[in-house]
C-alpha cells in the first residue's frame, strides 16, 4: 500500500500517539468535532500529551494541520479497526451543542475531503443515516462517526452529523460524480430544508444564494410551488433540527420557513443556473420540449433556467 499526505497542510506536528503502518487500505473518512474554536497549533500541542490523535485537524480559520501521517493509524474513533482504514479529521467547533463550525473550517473540510478521495482512489463518499450501514460498510457506505463506536460520545456533534449527507454531496460534486446525492437512508427517505427568500427574477435569487453562502450556509435555488424562485439551505432528517437552523438563519437576517423534501431528489445541481443558461443559448440543451425534458432529468429547474436565458438575451 502506497500512502501520501495532503498538500493542503499548513502545519505539521506529529503525535506520539499513533500506530505505525496502518493495516488496511484507506477507504473511509471519519469527521470529528474538537469542542473548541482552536488553532491547529493548539490542537497539535494537545496531541503531544493527551493519549489521542487524528490524521488531520482544521482550525477555526480554515488552516489545516497534520498530526499523524496517512501511512499510520491515528487514535481517534474509539475503534482501532475504524482508525486503521479511515482518515480521521478533527474540526474546530463551538463548545456547546450543536457544536457548530465556522464557514472557513467547513469549506476547508470540503477541500481536504476532495483531496483525500482523489489521492486514495475513493471515487465517491457515501453517508448512511443507518448506523449498521456505517459500521459494517454496507451499500458502499464509507463515512463513519465517533458516536458509532462510543455510546458516551455525541461526536461529531449535531451540526456536522446532520450535514454528513450534505458534505458527501458537495465533495462528490467536486469529484465529478454524476449522482452526487451521497446519502443512504432506509426509513428516513425525506429531508427537511430551510427555504428563504422569494424572487421572480433569477439573478436576484442567485445573488441571494451568494449572500447566504457568504454567511456560512450551503444551498441552491429552486422554483417553489408558488412559482417564485427561492433558496433552500441545510438538509436535516429531523424537523426540529431544521427549525433550529431556521432560527440561526433568521439571526443572520434571512427569513423563511421549513419544507419537507425528497432525500434523493434534492441534491444540488452540478452547475449554476447562469452556467446552464449560457449553455442553452449556445445550443447545448436542444429546443422546446426536448430542452425542458433534458434539463429536468438532469436535476435543473427548467423555468429558472429559461428566465435567466431571457435576461441574458436582453
XYZ file of C-alpha atoms in Angstrom:
314
model
C 0.000 0.000 0.000
C 1.378 3.383 -1.025
C 0.363 6.370 1.075
C 0.799 10.093 0.559
C -0.115 13.140 2.632
C -2.243 16.137 1.758
C -0.507 19.086 0.050
C -3.110 21.350 1.687
C -1.398 21.088 5.101
C -0.309 24.408 6.664
C 1.301 22.984 9.822
C 2.726 19.625 10.914
C 3.352 18.310 14.434
C 3.374 14.534 14.588
C 1.778 12.986 17.659
C 3.493 10.154 19.542
C 0.066 8.557 19.980
C -0.271 6.610 16.759
C 0.286 3.111 15.389
C 2.984 2.921 12.691
C 1.891 1.410 9.370
C -1.875 1.045 9.254
C -3.032 -2.482 8.400
C -5.821 -1.549 5.974
C -6.114 0.479 2.799
C -7.714 3.911 3.239
C -11.351 3.628 2.178
C -13.209 5.580 4.882
C -13.373 9.073 6.370
C -14.388 9.961 9.925
C -15.167 13.578 10.773
C -14.859 14.707 14.410
C -15.546 17.954 16.261
C -12.838 19.399 18.525
C -15.252 21.020 21.029
C -13.277 24.241 20.920
C -12.663 27.010 18.384
C -8.937 26.367 18.450
C -5.998 26.921 16.108
C -4.203 23.990 14.506
C -1.079 24.725 16.579
C -3.065 24.309 19.816
C -4.505 21.016 18.620
C -1.010 19.845 17.707
C 0.242 20.591 21.225
C -2.734 18.754 22.734
C -1.899 15.609 20.774
C 1.631 15.631 22.215
C 0.376 14.892 25.732
C -3.207 13.619 25.537
C -3.371 9.965 24.519
C -5.292 10.539 21.313
C -4.670 11.942 17.851
C -6.130 12.448 14.388
C -4.619 12.379 10.927
C -5.663 15.973 10.257
C -7.145 18.913 12.102
C -8.862 22.048 10.828
C -8.651 25.253 12.816
C -11.347 27.898 13.242
C -9.696 29.923 10.457
C -9.690 27.102 7.905
C -5.987 26.243 8.174
C -5.134 22.538 8.098
C -2.772 20.671 10.412
C -1.361 17.141 10.145
C -0.689 15.153 13.310
C -0.495 11.567 12.019
C 0.712 10.734 8.530
C -1.737 8.847 6.340
C 0.502 5.761 6.342
C -0.104 5.464 10.110
C -3.217 4.810 12.177
C -4.419 7.646 14.407
C -6.053 7.105 17.811
C -9.296 8.951 17.287
C -12.528 6.986 16.974
C -12.589 4.548 19.948
C -12.179 1.804 17.344
C -8.793 0.556 16.187
C -10.341 -1.205 13.181
C -12.040 2.002 12.038
C -8.918 4.124 12.543
C -6.784 1.636 10.595
C -8.944 2.145 7.489
C -10.115 5.741 7.976
C -8.647 9.189 7.604
C -9.723 10.989 10.766
C -10.286 14.745 10.773
C -10.847 16.961 13.830
C -12.699 20.205 13.036
C -12.689 23.242 15.352
C -16.180 23.784 16.750
C -18.173 25.574 19.414
C -18.018 24.118 22.911
C -21.777 23.541 23.223
C -24.443 21.837 21.142
C -24.911 21.854 18.259
C -21.063 22.230 18.196
C -21.249 24.486 15.161
C -18.191 25.058 12.979
C -17.282 28.298 11.234
C -17.645 28.717 7.452
C -13.863 28.826 6.920
C -13.436 25.493 8.705
C -16.365 23.906 6.867
C -15.059 24.983 3.463
C -11.573 23.695 4.322
C -13.121 20.353 5.316
C -14.703 20.027 1.868
C -11.391 20.810 0.147
C -9.488 18.349 2.329
C -12.005 15.558 1.741
C -11.826 16.047 -2.018
C -8.030 15.821 -1.831
C -8.162 12.697 0.356
C -10.574 10.968 -2.009
C -8.528 11.787 -5.107
C -5.232 10.590 -3.670
C -6.641 7.391 -2.170
C -8.856 6.295 -5.041
C -12.141 6.903 -3.217
C -14.476 7.556 -6.121
C -17.479 8.692 -4.094
C -18.372 9.463 -0.481
C -21.469 7.666 0.787
C -23.138 8.529 4.084
C -25.931 6.480 5.617
C -28.466 7.507 8.243
C -28.339 3.873 9.383
C -25.604 3.091 11.923
C -25.469 -0.553 10.839
C -24.613 0.537 7.290
C -21.848 2.747 8.592
C -20.029 0.408 10.978
C -20.301 -2.557 8.593
C -19.607 -0.556 5.429
C -22.795 -1.793 3.776
C -24.197 -0.485 0.493
C -20.983 1.362 -0.275
C -21.093 3.452 2.916
C -17.622 4.849 3.657
C -18.299 7.596 6.219
C -18.370 6.769 9.928
C -18.839 8.736 13.159
C -17.142 8.587 16.568
C -20.533 8.068 18.198
C -20.840 4.809 16.240
C -18.129 3.243 18.417
C -18.574 5.034 21.758
C -22.039 5.245 23.299
C -20.994 8.139 25.521
C -19.946 10.355 22.613
C -22.088 12.675 20.504
C -19.114 13.439 18.221
C -19.106 14.954 15.630
C -21.933 16.921 17.268
C -25.323 17.770 15.835
C -24.060 20.474 13.471
C -21.713 18.225 11.489
C -23.673 14.994 11.982
C -26.792 16.490 10.401
C -24.657 17.675 7.473
C -22.809 14.441 6.688
C -25.021 13.739 3.675
C -24.670 17.326 2.519
C -20.888 17.118 2.915
C -20.840 13.938 0.818
C -22.902 15.625 -1.902
C -20.598 18.660 -2.047
C -17.467 16.514 -2.188
C -18.945 14.211 -4.839
C -19.902 17.183 -6.968
C -16.280 18.384 -6.916
C -15.112 14.853 -7.694
C -17.294 14.941 -10.799
C -19.624 12.182 -9.635
C -22.778 12.288 -11.741
C -25.035 11.129 -8.896
C -23.758 13.326 -6.093
C -26.529 12.787 -3.512
C -24.230 10.621 -1.384
C -26.843 9.721 1.240
C -28.342 6.319 2.027
C -31.428 6.002 4.169
C -33.952 3.297 4.901
C -36.906 4.712 6.808
C -35.524 8.257 6.579
C -36.279 8.895 2.896
C -37.150 12.574 3.367
C -35.222 15.643 4.434
C -36.230 18.949 5.966
C -34.719 22.090 4.464
C -34.969 25.792 5.188
C -36.461 27.814 2.342
C -35.581 31.522 2.278
C -36.255 34.468 0.003
C -38.832 34.872 -2.760
C -37.906 36.229 -6.181
C -39.412 36.419 -9.630
C -36.024 37.324 -11.074
C -33.406 34.592 -11.420
C -30.410 36.894 -10.996
C -31.754 38.276 -7.716
C -32.250 34.723 -6.429
C -28.669 33.800 -7.380
C -27.364 36.928 -5.622
C -29.360 35.983 -2.520
C -27.834 32.494 -2.624
C -24.355 34.058 -2.824
C -25.181 36.181 0.227
C -26.364 33.085 2.138
C -23.184 31.191 1.237
C -21.080 34.138 2.412
C -22.815 33.778 5.795
C -21.843 30.115 6.014
C -24.975 28.483 4.619
C -24.935 25.954 1.773
C -27.829 25.654 -0.654
C -29.237 26.189 -4.120
C -32.046 27.970 -5.999
C -35.336 26.191 -6.794
C -38.750 27.224 -8.113
C -41.258 26.706 -5.301
C -44.944 25.771 -5.503
C -45.950 29.452 -5.584
C -43.903 29.821 -8.815
C -41.298 32.015 -7.112
C -37.558 31.382 -7.039
C -36.323 30.556 -3.541
C -33.094 29.498 -1.879
C -33.028 26.205 0.039
C -30.347 25.695 2.698
C -29.483 22.857 5.061
C -30.542 19.204 4.967
C -31.910 17.524 8.100
C -33.602 14.242 8.928
C -35.191 15.937 11.959
C -37.759 18.713 11.574
C -36.727 20.167 14.933
C -33.124 20.498 13.780
C -34.342 22.251 10.654
C -36.382 24.628 12.835
C -33.252 25.351 14.879
C -31.356 26.031 11.658
C -34.113 28.417 10.591
C -33.611 30.367 13.811
C -29.912 30.610 13.044
C -30.718 31.853 9.530
C -33.080 34.464 10.958
C -30.349 35.652 13.299
C -28.220 36.255 10.183
C -31.002 38.280 8.550
C -32.626 35.559 6.416
C -36.333 34.866 6.870
C -38.158 31.784 5.658
C -39.759 28.501 6.660
C -39.095 24.745 6.818
C -40.136 22.485 3.937
C -40.183 18.690 3.657
C -38.382 17.390 0.563
C -37.312 14.151 -1.068
C -33.892 12.926 0.049
C -32.955 11.697 -3.403
C -34.440 14.493 -5.488
C -32.940 17.467 -3.719
C -29.239 17.061 -4.405
C -27.603 20.283 -5.520
C -27.326 20.758 -9.300
C -23.824 20.407 -10.698
C -23.729 23.877 -12.297
C -25.253 27.261 -11.525
C -28.372 28.496 -13.302
C -26.234 31.115 -15.016
C -23.839 28.486 -16.418
C -26.678 26.294 -17.694
C -28.457 29.299 -19.236
C -25.341 30.158 -21.223
C -25.114 26.538 -22.391
C -28.757 26.746 -23.502
C -28.012 29.879 -25.524
C -25.059 28.057 -27.054
C -27.452 25.298 -28.165
C -26.174 22.544 -25.860
C -29.601 21.596 -24.452
C -31.791 21.494 -27.562
C -35.091 23.334 -28.005
C -38.714 23.249 -26.883
C -39.945 20.124 -25.133
C -36.634 18.376 -25.672
C -34.818 21.118 -23.714
C -37.360 21.012 -20.917
C -37.091 17.206 -20.651
C -33.284 17.175 -20.664
C -32.929 19.963 -18.089
C -35.494 18.384 -15.768
C -33.929 14.928 -15.976
C -30.522 16.464 -15.213
C -31.915 17.958 -11.996
C -32.256 21.601 -13.087
C -35.246 23.931 -12.758
C -36.333 24.451 -16.361
C -38.280 27.634 -15.593
C -35.414 29.201 -13.639
C -33.025 28.453 -16.500
C -35.434 29.873 -19.086
C -35.877 33.052 -17.045
C -32.116 33.519 -16.942
C -31.836 32.828 -20.688
C -34.329 35.621 -21.376
C -32.407 38.012 -19.123
C -29.109 37.231 -20.858
C -30.605 37.629 -24.310
C -31.934 41.048 -23.369
